[in-house]
mmCIF file of N, CA, C and O in Angstrom:
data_model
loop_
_atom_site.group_PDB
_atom_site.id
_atom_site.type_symbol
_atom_site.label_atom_id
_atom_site.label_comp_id
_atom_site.label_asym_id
_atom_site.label_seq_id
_atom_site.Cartn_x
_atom_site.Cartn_y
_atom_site.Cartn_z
ATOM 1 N N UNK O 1 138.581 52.397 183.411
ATOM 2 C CA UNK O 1 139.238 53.693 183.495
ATOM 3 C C UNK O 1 138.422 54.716 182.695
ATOM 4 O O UNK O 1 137.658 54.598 181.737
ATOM 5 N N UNK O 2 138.846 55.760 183.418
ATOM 6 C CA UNK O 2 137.760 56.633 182.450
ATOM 7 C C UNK O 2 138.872 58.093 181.970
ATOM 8 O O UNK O 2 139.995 58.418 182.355
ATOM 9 N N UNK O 3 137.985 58.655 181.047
ATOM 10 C CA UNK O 3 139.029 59.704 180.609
ATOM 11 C C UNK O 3 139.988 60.721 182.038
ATOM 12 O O UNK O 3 141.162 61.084 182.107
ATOM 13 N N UNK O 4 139.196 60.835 182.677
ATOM 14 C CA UNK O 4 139.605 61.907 184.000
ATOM 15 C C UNK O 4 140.791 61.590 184.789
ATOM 16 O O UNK O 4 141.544 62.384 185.354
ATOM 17 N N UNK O 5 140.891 59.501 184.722
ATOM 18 C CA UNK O 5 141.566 59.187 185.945
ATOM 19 C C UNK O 5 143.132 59.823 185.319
ATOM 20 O O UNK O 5 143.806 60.604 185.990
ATOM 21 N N UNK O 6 143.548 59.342 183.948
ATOM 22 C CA UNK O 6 144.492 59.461 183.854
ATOM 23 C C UNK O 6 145.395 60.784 184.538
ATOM 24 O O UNK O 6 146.508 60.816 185.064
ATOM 25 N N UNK O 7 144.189 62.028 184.222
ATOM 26 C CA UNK O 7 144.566 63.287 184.372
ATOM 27 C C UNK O 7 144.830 63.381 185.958
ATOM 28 O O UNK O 7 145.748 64.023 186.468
ATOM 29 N N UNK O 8 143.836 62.605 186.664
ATOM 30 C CA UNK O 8 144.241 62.436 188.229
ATOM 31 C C UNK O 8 145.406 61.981 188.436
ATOM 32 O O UNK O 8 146.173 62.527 189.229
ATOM 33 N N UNK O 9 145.773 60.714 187.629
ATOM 34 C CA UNK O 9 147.243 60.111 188.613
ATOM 35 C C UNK O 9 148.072 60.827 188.098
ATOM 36 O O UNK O 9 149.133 61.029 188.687
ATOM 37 N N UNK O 10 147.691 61.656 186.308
ATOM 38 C CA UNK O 10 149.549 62.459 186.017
ATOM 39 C C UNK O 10 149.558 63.599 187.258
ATOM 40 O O UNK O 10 150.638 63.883 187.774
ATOM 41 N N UNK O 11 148.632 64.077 187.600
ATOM 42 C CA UNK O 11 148.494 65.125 188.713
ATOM 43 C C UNK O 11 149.137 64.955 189.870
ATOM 44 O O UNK O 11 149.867 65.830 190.335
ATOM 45 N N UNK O 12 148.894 63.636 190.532
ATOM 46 C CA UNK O 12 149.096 63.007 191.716
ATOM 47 C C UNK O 12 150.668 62.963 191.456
ATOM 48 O O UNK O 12 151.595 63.348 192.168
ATOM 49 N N UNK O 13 150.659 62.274 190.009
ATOM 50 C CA UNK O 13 152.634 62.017 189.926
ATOM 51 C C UNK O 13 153.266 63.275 189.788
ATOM 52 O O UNK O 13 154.433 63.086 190.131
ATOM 53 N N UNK O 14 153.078 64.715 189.396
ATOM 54 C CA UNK O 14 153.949 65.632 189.208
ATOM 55 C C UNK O 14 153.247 66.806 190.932
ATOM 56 O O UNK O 14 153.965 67.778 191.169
ATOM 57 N N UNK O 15 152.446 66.682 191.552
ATOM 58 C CA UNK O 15 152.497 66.973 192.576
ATOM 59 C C UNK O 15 152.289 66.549 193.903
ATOM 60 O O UNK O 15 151.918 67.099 194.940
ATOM 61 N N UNK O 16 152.627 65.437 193.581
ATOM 62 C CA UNK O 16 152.280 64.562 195.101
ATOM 63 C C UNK O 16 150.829 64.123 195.801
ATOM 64 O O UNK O 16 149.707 64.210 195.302
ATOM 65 N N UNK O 17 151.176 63.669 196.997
ATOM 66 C CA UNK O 17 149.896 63.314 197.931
ATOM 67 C C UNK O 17 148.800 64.454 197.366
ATOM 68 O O UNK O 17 148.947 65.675 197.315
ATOM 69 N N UNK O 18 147.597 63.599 196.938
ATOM 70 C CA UNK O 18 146.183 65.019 196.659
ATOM 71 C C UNK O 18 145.252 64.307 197.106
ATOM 72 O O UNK O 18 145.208 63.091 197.292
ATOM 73 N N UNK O 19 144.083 65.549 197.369
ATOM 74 C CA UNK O 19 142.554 65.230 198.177
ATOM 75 C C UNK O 19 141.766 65.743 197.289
ATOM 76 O O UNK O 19 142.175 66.651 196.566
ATOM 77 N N UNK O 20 140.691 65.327 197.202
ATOM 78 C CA UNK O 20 139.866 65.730 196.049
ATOM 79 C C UNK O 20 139.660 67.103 196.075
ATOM 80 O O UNK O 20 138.881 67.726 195.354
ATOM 81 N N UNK O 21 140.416 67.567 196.967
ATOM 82 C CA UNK O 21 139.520 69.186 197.167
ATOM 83 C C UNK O 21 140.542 70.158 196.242
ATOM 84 O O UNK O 21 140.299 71.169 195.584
ATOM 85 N N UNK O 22 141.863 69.370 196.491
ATOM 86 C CA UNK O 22 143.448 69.872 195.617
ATOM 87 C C UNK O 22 142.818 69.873 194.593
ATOM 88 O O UNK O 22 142.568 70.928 194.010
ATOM 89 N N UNK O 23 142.344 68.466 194.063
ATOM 90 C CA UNK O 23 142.195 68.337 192.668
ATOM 91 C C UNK O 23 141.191 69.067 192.090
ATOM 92 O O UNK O 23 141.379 69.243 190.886
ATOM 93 N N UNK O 24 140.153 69.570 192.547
ATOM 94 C CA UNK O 24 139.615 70.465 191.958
ATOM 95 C C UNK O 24 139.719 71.929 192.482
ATOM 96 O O UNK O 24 138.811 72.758 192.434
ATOM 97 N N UNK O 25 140.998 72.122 193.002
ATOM 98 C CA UNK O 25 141.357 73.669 192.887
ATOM 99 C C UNK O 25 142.575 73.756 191.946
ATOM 100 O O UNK O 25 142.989 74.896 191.738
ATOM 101 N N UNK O 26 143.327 72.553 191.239
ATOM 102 C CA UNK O 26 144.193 72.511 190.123
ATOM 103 C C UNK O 26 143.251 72.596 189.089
ATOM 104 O O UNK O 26 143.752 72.734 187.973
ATOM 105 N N UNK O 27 141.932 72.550 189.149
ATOM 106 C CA UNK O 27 141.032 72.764 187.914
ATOM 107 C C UNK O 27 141.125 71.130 187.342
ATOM 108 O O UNK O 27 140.773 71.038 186.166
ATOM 109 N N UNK O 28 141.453 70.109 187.850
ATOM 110 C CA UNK O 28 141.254 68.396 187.399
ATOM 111 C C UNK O 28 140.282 68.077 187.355
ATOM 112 O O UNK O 28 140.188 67.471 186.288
ATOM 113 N N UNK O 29 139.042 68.062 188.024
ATOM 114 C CA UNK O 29 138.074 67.667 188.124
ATOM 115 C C UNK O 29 137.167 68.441 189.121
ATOM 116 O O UNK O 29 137.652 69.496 189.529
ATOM 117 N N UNK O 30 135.869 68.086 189.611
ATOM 118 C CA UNK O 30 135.107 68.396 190.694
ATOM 119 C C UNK O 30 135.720 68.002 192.143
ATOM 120 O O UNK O 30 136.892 67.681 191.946
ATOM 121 N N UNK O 31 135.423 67.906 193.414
ATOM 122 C CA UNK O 31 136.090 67.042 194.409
ATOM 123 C C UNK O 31 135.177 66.060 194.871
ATOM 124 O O UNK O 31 135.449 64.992 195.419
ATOM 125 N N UNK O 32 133.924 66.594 194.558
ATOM 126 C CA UNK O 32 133.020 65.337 194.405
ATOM 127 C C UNK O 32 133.573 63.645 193.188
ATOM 128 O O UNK O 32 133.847 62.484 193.492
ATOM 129 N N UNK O 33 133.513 64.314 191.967
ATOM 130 C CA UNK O 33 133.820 62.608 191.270
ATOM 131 C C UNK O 33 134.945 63.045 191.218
ATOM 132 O O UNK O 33 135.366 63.054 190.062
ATOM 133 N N UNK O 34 135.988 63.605 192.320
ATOM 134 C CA UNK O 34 137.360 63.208 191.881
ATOM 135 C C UNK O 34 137.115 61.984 193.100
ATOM 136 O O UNK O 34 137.273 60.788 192.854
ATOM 137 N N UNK O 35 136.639 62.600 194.656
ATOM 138 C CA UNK O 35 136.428 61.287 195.429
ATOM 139 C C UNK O 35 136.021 59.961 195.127
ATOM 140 O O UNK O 35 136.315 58.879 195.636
ATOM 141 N N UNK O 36 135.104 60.359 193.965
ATOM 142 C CA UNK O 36 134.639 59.122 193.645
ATOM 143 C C UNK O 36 135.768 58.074 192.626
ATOM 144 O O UNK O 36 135.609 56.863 192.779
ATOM 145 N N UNK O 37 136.506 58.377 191.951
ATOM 146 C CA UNK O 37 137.594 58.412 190.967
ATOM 147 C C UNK O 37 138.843 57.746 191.686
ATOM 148 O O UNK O 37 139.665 56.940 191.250
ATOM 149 N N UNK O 38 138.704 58.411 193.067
ATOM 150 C CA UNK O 38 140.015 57.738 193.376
ATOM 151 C C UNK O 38 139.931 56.493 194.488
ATOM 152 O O UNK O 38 140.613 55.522 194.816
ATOM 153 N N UNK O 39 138.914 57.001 194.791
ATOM 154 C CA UNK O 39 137.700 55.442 195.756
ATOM 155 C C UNK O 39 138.024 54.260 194.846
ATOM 156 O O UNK O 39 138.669 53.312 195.296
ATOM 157 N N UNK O 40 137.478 54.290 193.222
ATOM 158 C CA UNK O 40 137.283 53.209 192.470
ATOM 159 C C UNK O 40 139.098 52.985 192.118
ATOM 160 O O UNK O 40 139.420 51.810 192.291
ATOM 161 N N UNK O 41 140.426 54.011 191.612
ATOM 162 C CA UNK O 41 141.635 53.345 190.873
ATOM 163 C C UNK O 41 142.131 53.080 192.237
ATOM 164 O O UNK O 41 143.359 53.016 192.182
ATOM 165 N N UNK O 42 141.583 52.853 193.754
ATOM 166 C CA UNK O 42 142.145 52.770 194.901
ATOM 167 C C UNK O 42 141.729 51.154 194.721
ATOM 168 O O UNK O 42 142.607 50.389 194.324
ATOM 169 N N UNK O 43 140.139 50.539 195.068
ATOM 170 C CA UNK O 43 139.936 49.614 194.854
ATOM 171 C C UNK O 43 140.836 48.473 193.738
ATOM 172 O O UNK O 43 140.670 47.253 193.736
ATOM 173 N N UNK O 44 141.901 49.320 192.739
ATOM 174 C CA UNK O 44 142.232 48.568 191.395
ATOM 175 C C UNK O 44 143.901 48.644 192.116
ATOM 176 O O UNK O 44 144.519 47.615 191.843
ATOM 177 N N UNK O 45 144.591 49.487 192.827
ATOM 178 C CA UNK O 45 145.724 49.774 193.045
ATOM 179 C C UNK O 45 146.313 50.733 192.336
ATOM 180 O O UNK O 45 147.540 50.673 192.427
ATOM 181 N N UNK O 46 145.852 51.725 191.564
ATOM 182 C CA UNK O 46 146.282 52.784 191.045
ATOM 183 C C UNK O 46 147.030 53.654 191.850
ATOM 184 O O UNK O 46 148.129 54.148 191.599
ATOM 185 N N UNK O 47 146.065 53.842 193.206
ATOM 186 C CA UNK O 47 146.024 55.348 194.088
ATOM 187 C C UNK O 47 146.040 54.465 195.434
ATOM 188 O O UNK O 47 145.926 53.250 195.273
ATOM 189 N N UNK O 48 146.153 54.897 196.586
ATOM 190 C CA UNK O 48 146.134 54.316 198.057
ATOM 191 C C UNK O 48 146.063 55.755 198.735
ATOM 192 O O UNK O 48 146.657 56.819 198.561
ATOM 193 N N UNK O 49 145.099 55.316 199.557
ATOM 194 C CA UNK O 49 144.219 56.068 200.870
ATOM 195 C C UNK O 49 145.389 56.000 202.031
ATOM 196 O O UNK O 49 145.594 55.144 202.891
ATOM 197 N N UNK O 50 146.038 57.157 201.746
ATOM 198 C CA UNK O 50 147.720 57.304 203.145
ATOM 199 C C UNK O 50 145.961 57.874 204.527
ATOM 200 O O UNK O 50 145.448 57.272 205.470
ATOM 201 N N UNK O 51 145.737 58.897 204.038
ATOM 202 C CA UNK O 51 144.797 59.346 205.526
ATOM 203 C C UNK O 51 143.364 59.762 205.187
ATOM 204 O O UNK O 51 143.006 59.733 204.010
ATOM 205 N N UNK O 52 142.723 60.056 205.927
ATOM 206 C CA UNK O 52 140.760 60.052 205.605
ATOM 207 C C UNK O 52 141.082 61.415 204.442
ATOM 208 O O UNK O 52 141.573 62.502 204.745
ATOM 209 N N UNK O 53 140.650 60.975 203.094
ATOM 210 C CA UNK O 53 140.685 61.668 201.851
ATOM 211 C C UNK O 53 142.104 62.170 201.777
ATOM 212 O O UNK O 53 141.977 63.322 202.192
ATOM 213 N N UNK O 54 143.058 62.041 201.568
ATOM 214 C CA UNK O 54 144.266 61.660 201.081
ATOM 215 C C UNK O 54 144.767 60.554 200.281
ATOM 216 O O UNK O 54 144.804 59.412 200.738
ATOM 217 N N UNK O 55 145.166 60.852 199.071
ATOM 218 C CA UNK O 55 145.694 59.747 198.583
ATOM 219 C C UNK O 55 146.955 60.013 197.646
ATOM 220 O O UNK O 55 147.158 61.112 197.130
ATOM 221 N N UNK O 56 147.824 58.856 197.465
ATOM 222 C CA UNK O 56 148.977 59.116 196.697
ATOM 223 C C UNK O 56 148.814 57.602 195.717
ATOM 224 O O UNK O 56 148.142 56.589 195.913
ATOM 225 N N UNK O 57 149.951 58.074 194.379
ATOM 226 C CA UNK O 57 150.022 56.714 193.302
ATOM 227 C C UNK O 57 150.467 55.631 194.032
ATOM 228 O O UNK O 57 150.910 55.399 195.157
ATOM 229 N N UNK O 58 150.155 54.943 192.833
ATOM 230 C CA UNK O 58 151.194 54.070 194.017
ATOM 231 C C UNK O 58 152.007 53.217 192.534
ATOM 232 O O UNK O 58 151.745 53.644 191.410
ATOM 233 N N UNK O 59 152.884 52.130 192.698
ATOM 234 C CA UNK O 59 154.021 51.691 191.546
ATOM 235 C C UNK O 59 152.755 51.656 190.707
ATOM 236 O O UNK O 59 152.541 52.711 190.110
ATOM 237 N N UNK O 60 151.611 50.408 190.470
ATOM 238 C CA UNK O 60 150.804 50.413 189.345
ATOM 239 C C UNK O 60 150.712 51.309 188.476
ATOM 240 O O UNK O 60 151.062 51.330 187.296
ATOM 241 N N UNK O 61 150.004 52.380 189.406
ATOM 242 C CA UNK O 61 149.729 53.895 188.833
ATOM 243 C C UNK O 61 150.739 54.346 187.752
ATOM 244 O O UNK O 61 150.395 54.584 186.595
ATOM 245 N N UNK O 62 152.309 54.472 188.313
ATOM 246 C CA UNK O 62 153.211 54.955 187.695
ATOM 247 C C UNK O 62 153.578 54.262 186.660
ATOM 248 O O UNK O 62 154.191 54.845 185.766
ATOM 249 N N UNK O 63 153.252 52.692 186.534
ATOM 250 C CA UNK O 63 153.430 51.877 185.554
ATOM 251 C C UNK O 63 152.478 52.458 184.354
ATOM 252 O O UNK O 63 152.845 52.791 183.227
ATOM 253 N N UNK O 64 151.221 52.487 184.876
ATOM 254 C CA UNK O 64 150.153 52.697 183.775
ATOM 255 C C UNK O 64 150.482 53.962 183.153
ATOM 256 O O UNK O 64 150.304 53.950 181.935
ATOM 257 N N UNK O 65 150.951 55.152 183.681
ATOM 258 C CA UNK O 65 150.953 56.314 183.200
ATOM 259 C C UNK O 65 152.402 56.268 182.641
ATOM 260 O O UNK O 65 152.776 57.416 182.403
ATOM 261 N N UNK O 66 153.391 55.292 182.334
ATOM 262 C CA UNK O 66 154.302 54.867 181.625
ATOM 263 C C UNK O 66 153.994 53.521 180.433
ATOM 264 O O UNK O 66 154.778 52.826 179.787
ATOM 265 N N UNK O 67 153.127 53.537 180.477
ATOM 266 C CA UNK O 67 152.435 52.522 179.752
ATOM 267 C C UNK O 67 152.799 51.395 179.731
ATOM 268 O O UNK O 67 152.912 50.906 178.607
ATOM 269 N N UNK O 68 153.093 50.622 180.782
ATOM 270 C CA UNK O 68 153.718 49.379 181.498
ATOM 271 C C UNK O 68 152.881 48.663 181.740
ATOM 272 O O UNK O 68 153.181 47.475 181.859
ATOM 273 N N UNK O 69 151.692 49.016 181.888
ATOM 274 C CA UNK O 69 150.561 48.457 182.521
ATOM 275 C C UNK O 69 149.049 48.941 181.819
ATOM 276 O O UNK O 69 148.500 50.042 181.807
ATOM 277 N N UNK O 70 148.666 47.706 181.284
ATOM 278 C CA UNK O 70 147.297 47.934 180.956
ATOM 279 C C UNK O 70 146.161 47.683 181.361
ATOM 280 O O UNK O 70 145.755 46.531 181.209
ATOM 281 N N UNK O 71 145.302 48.673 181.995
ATOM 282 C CA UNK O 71 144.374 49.211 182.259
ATOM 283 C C UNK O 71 143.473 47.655 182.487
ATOM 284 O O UNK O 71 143.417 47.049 183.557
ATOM 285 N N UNK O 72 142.921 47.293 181.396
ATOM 286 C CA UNK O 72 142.129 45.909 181.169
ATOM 287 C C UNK O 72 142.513 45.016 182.217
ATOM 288 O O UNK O 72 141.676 44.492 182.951
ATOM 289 N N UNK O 73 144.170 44.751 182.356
ATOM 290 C CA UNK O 73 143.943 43.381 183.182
ATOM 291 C C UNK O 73 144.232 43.873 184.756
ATOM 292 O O UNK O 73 144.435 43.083 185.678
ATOM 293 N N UNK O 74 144.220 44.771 184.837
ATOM 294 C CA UNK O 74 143.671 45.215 186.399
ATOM 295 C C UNK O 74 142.600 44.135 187.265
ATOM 296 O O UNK O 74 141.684 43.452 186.806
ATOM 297 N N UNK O 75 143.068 44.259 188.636
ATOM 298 C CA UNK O 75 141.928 43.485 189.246
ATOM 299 C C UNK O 75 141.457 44.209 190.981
ATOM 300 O O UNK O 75 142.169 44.632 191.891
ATOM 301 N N UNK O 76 140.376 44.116 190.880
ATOM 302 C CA UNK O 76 139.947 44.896 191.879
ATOM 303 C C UNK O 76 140.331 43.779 193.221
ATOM 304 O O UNK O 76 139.921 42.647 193.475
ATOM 305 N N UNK O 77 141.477 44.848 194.032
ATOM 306 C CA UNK O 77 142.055 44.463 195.205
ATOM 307 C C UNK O 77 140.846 43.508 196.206
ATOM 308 O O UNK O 77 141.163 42.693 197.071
ATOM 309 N N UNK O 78 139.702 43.805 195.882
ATOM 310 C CA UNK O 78 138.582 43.024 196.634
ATOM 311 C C UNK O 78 138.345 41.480 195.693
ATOM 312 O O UNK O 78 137.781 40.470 196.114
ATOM 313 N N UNK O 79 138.741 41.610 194.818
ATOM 314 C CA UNK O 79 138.814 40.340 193.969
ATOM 315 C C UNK O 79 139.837 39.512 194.423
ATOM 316 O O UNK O 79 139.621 38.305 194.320
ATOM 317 N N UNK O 80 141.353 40.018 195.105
ATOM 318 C CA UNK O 80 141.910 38.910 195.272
ATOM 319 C C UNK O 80 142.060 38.836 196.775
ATOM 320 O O UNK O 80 143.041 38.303 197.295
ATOM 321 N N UNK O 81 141.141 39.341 197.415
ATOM 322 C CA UNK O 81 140.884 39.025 199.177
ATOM 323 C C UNK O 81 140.309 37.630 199.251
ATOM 324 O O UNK O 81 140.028 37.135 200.343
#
């Protein structure tokens, strides 16, 4: 995790479905490494891809940003295919 994501998913949780392009017209990030940002907490289950660059939290997400869930024992969704 890196400092930014958090600021992505509280974003995602107080305004819903975002595209990287939202997120950097809320001033969150670029929409370049926000794509990249949500590519990688998508791979972990943070975020999920609803349509081509769309994405919303998903429970994990809301866990972590409730501090339910730590970051570390995450596993990349391609790890348990």
């Amino acid at each position: 995790m890196r400092p930014v994501d958090e600021k992505i998913l509280e974003t995602m949780r107080d305004e819903g479905n975002m595209t990287p392009n939202a997120l950097e017209q809320l001033d969150v990030t670029v929409a370049n490494y926000a794509s990249n940002r949500l590519s990688k907490m998508a791979d972990y289950g943070l975020v999920e891809r609803v349509a081509q660059g769309l994405y919303r939290i998903t429970d994990e997400g809301e866990a972590f940003l409730n501090e339910e869930l730590d970051a570390s024992e995450l596993e990349s969704v391609d790890d348990l295919e």
